[in-house]
Tab-separated table of C-alpha atoms and ligand atoms in Angstrom:
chain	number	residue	atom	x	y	z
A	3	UNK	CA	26.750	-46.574	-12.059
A	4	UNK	CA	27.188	-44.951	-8.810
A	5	UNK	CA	24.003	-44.824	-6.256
A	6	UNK	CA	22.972	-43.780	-3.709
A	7	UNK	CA	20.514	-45.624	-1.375
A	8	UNK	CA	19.591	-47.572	-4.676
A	9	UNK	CA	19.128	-44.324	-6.421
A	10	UNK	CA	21.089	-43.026	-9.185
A	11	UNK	CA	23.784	-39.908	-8.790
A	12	UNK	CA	22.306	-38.947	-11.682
A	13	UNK	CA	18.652	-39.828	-11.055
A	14	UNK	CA	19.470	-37.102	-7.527
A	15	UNK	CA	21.244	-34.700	-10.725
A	16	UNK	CA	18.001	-34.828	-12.163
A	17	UNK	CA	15.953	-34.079	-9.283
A	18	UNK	CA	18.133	-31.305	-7.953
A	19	UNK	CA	18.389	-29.459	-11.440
A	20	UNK	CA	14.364	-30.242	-11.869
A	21	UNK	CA	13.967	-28.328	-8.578
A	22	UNK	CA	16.023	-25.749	-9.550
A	23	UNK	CA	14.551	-25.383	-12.948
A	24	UNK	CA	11.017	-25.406	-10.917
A	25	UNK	CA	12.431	-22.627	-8.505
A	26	UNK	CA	13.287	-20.343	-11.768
A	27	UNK	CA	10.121	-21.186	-13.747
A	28	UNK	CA	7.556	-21.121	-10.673
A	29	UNK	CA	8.713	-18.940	-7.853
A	30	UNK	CA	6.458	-18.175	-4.962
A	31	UNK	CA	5.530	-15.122	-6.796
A	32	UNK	CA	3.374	-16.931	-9.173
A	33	UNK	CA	1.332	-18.079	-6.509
A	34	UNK	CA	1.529	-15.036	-4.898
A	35	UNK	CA	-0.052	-12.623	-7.669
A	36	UNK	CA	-3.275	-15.136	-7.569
A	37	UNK	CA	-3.569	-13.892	-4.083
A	38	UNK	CA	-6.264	-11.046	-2.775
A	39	UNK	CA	-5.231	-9.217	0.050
A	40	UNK	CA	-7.134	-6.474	1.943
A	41	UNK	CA	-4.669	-3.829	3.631
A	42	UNK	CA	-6.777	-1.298	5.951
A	43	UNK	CA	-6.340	2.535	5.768
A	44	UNK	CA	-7.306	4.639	8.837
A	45	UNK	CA	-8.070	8.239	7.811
A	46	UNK	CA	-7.789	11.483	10.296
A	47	UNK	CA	-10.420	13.110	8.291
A	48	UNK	CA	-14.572	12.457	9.331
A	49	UNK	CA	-16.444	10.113	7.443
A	50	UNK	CA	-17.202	11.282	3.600
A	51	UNK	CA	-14.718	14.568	4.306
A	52	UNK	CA	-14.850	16.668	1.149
A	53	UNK	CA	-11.398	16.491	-0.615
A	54	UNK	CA	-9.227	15.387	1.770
A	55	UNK	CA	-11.492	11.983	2.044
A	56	UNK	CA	-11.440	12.357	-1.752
A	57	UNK	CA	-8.209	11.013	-1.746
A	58	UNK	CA	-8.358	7.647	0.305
A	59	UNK	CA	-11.832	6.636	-1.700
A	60	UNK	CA	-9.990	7.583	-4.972
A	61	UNK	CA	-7.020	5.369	-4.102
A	62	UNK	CA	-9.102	2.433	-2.916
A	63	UNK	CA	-10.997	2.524	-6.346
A	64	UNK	CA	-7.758	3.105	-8.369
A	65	UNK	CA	-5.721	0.033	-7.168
A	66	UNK	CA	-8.982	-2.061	-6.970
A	67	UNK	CA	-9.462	-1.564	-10.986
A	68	UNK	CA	-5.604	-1.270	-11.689
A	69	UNK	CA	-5.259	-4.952	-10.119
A	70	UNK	CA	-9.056	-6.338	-10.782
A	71	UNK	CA	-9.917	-6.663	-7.402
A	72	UNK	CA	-7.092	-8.704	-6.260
A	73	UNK	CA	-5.758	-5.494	-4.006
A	74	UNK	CA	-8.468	-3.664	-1.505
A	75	UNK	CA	-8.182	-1.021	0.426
A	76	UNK	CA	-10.892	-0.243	3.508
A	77	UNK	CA	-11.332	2.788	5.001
A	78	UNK	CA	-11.447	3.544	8.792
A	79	UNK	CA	-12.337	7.206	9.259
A	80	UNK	CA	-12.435	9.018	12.420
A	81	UNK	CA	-15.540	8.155	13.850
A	82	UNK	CA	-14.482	4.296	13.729
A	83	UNK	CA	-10.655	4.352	14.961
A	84	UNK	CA	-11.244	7.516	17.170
A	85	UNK	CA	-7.825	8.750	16.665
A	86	UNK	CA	-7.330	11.354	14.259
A	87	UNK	CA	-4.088	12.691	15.449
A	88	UNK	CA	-2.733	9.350	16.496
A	89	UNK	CA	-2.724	7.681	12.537
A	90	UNK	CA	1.535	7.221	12.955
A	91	UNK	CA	0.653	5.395	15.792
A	92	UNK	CA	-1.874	3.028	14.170
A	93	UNK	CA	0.071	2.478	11.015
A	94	UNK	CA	3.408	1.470	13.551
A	95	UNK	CA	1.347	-0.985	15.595
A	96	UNK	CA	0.016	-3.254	13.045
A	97	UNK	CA	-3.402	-1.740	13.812
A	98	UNK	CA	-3.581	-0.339	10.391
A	99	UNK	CA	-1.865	-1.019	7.365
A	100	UNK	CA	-1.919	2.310	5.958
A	101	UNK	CA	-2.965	5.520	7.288
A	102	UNK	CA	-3.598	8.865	5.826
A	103	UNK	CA	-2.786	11.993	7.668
A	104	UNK	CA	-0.624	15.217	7.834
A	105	UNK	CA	3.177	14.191	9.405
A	106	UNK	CA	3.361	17.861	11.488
A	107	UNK	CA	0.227	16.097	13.700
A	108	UNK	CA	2.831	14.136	15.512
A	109	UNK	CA	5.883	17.129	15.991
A	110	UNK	CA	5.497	16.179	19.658
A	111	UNK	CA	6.393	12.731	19.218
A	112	UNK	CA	9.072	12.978	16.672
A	113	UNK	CA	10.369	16.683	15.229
A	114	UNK	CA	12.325	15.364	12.298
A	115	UNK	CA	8.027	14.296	10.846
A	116	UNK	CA	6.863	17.622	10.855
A	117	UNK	CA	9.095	19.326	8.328
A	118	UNK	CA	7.393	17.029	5.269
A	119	UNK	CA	3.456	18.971	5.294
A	120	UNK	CA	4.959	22.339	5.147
A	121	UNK	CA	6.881	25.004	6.760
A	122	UNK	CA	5.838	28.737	7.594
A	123	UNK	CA	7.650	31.164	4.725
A	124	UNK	CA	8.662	27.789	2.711
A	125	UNK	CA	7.932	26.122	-0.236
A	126	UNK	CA	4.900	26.705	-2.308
A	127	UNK	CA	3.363	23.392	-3.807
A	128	UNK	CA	5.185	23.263	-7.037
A	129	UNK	CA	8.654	23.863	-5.138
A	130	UNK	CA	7.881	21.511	-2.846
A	131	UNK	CA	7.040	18.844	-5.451
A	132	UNK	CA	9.844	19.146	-7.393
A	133	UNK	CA	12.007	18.988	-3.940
A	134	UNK	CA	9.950	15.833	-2.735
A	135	UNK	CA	10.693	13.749	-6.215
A	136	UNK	CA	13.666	15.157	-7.394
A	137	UNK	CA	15.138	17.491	-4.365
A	138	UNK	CA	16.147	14.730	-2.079
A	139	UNK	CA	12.473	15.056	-0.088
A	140	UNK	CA	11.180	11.837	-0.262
A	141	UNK	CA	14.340	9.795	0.636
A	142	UNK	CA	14.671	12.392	3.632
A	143	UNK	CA	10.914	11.742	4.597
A	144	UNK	CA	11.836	7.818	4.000
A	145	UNK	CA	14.694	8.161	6.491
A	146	UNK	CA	12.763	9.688	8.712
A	147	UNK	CA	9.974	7.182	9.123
A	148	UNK	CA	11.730	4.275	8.834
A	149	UNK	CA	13.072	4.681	12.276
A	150	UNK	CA	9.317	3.970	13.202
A	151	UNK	CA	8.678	0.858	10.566
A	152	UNK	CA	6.832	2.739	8.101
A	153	UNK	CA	6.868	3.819	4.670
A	154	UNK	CA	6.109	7.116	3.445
A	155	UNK	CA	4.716	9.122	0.512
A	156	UNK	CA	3.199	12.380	-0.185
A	157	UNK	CA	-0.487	12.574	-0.300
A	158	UNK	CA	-2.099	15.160	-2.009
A	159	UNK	CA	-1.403	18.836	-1.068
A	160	UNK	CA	-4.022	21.644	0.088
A	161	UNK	CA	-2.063	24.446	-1.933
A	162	UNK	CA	-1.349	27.520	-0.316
A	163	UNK	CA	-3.851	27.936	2.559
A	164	UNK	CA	-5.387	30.757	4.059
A	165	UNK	CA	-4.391	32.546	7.353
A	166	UNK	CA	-7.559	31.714	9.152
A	167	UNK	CA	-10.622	33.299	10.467
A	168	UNK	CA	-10.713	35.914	12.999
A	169	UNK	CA	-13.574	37.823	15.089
A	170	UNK	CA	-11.194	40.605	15.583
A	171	UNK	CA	-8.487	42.220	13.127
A	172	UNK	CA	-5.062	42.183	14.321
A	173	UNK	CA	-3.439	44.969	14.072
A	174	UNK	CA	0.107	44.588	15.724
A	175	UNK	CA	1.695	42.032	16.969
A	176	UNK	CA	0.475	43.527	20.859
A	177	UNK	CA	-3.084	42.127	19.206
A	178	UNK	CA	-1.805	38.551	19.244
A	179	UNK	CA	-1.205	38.696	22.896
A	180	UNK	CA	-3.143	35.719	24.855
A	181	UNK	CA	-5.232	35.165	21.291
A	182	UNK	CA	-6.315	31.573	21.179
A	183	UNK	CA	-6.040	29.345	18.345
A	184	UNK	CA	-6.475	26.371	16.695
A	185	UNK	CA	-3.514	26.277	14.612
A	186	UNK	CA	-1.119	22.961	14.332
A	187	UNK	CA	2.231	22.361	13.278
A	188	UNK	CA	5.760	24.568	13.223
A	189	UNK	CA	3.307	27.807	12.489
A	190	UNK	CA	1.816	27.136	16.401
A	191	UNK	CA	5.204	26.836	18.079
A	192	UNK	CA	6.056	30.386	16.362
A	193	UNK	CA	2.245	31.923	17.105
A	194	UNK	CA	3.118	30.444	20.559
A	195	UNK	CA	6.366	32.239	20.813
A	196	UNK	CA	4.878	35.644	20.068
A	197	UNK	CA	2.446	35.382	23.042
A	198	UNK	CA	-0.417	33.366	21.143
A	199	UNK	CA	-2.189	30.404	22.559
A	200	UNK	CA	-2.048	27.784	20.147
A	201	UNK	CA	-4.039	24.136	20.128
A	202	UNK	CA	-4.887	21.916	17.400
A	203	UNK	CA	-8.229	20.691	17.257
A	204	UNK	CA	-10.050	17.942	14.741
A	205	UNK	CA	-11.950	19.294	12.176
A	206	UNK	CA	-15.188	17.977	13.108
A	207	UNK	CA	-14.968	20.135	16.820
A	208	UNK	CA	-13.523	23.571	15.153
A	209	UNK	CA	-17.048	25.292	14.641
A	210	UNK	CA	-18.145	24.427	17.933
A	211	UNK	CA	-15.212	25.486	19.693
A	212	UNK	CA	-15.084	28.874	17.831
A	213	UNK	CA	-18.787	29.316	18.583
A	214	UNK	CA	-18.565	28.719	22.063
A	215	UNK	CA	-15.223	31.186	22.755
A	216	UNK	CA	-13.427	27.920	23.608
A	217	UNK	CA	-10.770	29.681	20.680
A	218	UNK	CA	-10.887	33.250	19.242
A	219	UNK	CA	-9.647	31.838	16.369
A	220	UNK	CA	-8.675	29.587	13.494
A	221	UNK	CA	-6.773	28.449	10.445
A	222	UNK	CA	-8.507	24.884	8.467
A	223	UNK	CA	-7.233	25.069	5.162
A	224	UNK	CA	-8.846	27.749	2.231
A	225	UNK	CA	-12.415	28.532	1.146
A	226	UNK	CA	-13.391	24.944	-0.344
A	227	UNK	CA	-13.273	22.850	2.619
A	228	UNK	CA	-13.568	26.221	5.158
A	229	UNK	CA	-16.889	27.444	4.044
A	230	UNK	CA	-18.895	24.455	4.323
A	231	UNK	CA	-17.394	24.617	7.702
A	232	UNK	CA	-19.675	27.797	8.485
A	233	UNK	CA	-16.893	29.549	10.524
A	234	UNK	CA	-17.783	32.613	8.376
A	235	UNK	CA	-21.082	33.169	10.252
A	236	UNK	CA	-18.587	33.867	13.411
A	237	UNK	CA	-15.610	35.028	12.485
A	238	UNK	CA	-15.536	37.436	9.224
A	239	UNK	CA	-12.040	38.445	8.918
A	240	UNK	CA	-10.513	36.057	6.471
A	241	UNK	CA	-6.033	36.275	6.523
A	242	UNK	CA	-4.123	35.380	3.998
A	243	UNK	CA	-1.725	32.505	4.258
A	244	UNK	CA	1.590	32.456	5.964
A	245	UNK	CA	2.373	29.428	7.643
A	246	UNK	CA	0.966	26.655	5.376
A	247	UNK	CA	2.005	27.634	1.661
A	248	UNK	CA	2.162	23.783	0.339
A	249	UNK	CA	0.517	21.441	3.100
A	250	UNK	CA	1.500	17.662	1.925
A	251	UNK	CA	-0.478	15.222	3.175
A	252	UNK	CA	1.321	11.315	3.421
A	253	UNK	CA	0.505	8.069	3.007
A	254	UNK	CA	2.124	5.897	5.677
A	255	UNK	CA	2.684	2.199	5.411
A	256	UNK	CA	3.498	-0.297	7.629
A	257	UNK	CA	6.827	-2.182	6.525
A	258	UNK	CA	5.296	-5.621	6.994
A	259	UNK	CA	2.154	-4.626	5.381
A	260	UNK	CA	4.176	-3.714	2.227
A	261	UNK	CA	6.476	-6.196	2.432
A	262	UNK	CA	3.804	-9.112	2.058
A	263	UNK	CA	2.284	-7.568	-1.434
A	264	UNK	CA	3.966	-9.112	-4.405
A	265	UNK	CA	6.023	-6.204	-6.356
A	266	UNK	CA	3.272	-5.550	-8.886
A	267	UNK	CA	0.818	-5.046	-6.318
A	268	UNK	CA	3.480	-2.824	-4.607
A	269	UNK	CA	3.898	-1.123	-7.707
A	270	UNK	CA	0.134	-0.486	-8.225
A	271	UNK	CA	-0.310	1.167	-4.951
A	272	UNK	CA	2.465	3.545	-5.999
A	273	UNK	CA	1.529	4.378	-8.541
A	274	UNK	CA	-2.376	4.892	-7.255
A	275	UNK	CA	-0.905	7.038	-4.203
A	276	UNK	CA	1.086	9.041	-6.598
A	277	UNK	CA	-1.996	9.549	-8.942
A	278	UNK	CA	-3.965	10.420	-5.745
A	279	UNK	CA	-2.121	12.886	-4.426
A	280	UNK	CA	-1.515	15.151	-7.470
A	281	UNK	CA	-5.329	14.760	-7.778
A	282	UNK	CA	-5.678	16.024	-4.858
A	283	UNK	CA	-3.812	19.451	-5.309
A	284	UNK	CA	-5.633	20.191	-8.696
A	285	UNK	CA	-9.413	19.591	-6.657
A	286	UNK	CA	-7.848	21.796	-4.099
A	287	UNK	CA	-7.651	24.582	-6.430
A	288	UNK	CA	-10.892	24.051	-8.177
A	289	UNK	CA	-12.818	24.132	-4.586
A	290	UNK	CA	-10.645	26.878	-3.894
A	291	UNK	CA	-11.827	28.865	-6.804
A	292	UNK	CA	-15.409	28.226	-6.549
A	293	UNK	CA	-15.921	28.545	-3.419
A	294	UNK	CA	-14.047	31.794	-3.411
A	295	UNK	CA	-16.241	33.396	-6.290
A	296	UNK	CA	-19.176	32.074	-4.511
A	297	UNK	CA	-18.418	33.454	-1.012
A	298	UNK	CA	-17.540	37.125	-2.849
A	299	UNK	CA	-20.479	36.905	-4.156
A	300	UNK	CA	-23.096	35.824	-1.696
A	301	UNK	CA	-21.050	37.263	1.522
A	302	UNK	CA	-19.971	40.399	1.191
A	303	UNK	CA	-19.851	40.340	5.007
A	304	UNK	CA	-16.228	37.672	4.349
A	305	UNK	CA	-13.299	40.650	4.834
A	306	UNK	CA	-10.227	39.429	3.223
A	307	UNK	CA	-7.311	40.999	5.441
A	308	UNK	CA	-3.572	40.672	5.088
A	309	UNK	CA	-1.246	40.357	8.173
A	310	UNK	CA	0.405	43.751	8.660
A	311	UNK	CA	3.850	43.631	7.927
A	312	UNK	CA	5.548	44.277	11.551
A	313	UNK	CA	3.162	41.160	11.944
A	314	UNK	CA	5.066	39.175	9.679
A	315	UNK	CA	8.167	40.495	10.249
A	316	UNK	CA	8.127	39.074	13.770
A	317	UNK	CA	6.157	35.947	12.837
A	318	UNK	CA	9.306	35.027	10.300
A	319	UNK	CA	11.864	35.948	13.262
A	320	UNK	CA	10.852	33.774	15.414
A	321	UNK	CA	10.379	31.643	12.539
A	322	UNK	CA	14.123	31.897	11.726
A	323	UNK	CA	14.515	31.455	15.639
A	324	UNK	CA	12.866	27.999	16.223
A	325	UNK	CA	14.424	26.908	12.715
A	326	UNK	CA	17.802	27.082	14.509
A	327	UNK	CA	16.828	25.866	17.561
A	328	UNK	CA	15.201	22.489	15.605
A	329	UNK	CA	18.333	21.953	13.933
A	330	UNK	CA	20.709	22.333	16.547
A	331	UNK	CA	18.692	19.384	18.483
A	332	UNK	CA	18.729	16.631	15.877
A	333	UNK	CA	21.641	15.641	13.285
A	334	UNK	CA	18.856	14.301	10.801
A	335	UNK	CA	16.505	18.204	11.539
A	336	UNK	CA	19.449	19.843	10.429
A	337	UNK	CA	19.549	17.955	7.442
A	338	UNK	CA	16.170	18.117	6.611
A	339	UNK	CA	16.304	21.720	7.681
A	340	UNK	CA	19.674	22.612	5.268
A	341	UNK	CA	18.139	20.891	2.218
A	342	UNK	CA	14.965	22.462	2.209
A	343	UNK	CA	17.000	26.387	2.766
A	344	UNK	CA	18.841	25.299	-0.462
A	345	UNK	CA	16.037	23.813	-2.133
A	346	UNK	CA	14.002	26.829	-1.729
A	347	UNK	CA	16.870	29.603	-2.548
A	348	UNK	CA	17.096	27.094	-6.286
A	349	UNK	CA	13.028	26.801	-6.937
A	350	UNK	CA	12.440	30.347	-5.822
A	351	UNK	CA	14.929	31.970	-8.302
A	352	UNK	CA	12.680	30.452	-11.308
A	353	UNK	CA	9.124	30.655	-9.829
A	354	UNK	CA	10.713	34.607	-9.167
A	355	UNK	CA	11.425	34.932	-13.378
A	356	UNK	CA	8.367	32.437	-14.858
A	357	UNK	CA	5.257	32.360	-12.503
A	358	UNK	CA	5.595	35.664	-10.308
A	359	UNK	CA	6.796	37.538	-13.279
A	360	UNK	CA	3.986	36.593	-15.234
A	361	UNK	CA	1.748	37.407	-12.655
A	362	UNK	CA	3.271	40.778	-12.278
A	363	UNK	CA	3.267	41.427	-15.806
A	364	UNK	CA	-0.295	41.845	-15.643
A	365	UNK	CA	-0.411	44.426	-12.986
A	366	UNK	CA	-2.733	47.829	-13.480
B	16	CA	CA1	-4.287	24.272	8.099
């Protein structure tokens, strides 16, 4: 018999095939899926945020049962990281492994993010669901934070919100002349473009900087999270919605953070995110609705008013304006840009015939 340093060919046969056999039968995986690991979420929201902070606690407690406590997720909200605008940041560094935020916070950083919370005159949550999962959304979202090292997925959606509280109607567009307000995202650059004065501000300094004049006004989201806000006792004109008919919130990863969970563990936090997020638009509308009946019925001094429509009609101009102008500056805007226009012209032809016919149907 042939050997080898006194051992057998067949004796190293064995060995190799044994480790080969051991490389099929045991991977690293097995070892890995006994692990724990703890990835850290940094919120923008306050600490204990109604609804919004809903979401994170409800996705901590989902994967922890889903993978009996061998996947933990701890939650860093404002107050701790003391960046509620810069989460993208966070999540890119390392700081965090996941953060949870709305993408339009960082337009000024990167354009192509802000398209995937919502867009003035666009998609309404439903549409924008069914464009996110089966539209081509989330791969065009995926694109477009991968150039920063991050994974993305949507994260529960506000539902149509409202237009925003105001001291003083507004009448014409003349009215909006010099008006400042806290309003973020694409709907600011247009506000901005009619003569407004937009700024975003976090939630936690709105009433104080609507109290002391440092804004005339302000959009938050609808009547569940705005009334506990108390901007009400200020402001009593409350507008209906325009600029954020389906705001998305995401979930952003960091590549490595992902990439060092074994798949099922990857699979659970899907899952979990996916679970939170759709949670999050059906508590939306239940706050929503109860908070609504409640404020009709306790504050009769709340005036619902509707932007008149030579407001609108330049609001969606420059709209149309700044759309152009976004995609003529970035190949991967336009994109983003084009398949949300088609999108939209699809969903909207059905939600015209099933949900607004309904509605109309019932019509005095
Ligand atoms: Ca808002």
């Amino acid at each position: 018999m042939r050997t080898l340093g006194g051992i057998s060919l067949a004796s190293i046969l064995a060995i190799a095939l044994a480790g080969c056999d051991t490389a099929e039968q045991a991977p690293p995986q097995v070892e890995k899926t006994q692990q724990r690991f703890t990835l850290k979420l940094a919120e923008t929201w306050g600490p204990n945020f109604p609804i919004l902070g809903d979401t994170t606690k409800q996705l901590a407690e989902t994967v922890d049962r889903m993978s009996d406590g061998r996947l933990k997720i701890t939650i860093d909200s404002s107050n701790k990281h003391k960046s509620p605008f810069g989460i993208l940041d966070l999540v890119k560094a390392g700081q965090y492994d996941i953060g949870h935020s709305a993408s339009y916070y960082w337009k000024g950083k990167d354009p192509n993010t802000l398209f995937f919370t919502t867009m003035p005159f666009g998609m309404t949550a439903p549409e924008q669901y069914a464009w996110f999962y089966y539209g081509g959304g989330v791969e065009l979202m995926e694109e477009a934070y991968a150039r920063h090292g991050v994974l993305s997925f949507p994260g529960g959606n506000t539902g149509n919100q409202m237009g925003g509280w105001f001291r003083k109607e507004i009448n014409s567009v003349e009215d909006l002349q010099g008006l400042k307000i806290r309003i973020p995202g694409f709907a600011g650059e247009i506000l901005a473009k009619l003569g407004a004065k937009p700024i975003n501000i976090p939630s936690g300094e709105l009433y104080t900087a609507l109290e002391r004049n440092t804004i005339d006004a302000l959009e938050w989201v609808g009547p569940g999270l705005d009334f506990r806000m108390g901007f009400h006792k200020i402001a009593p004109y409350y507008y209906t919605g325009w600029h954020e008919p389906a705001s998305e919130l995401q979930f952003l990863i960091n590549r490595r953070s992902w990439d060092q969970l074994p798949s099922d563990l990857q699979e659970i936090l899907r899952v979990a995110m996916r679970a939170a997020a759709y949670d999050m638009y059906a508590r939306s509308y239940h706050e929503n609705a109860v908070a609504w009946a409640m404020i009709q019925s306790e504050y009769p001094n709340v005036q619902v008013r509707t932007f008149p429509t030579s407001v609108i009609a330049a609001m969606r101009k420059a709209n149309d304006e700044l759309i152009s102008e976004f995609a003529e500056a970035d190949p991967l805007s336009r994109q983003i840009i084009d398949s949300q226009a088609r999108y939209l012209a699809k969903a909207r032809t059905w939600t015209a015939i099933s949900d607004q016919a309904y509605l109309n149907s019932l019509d005095d």
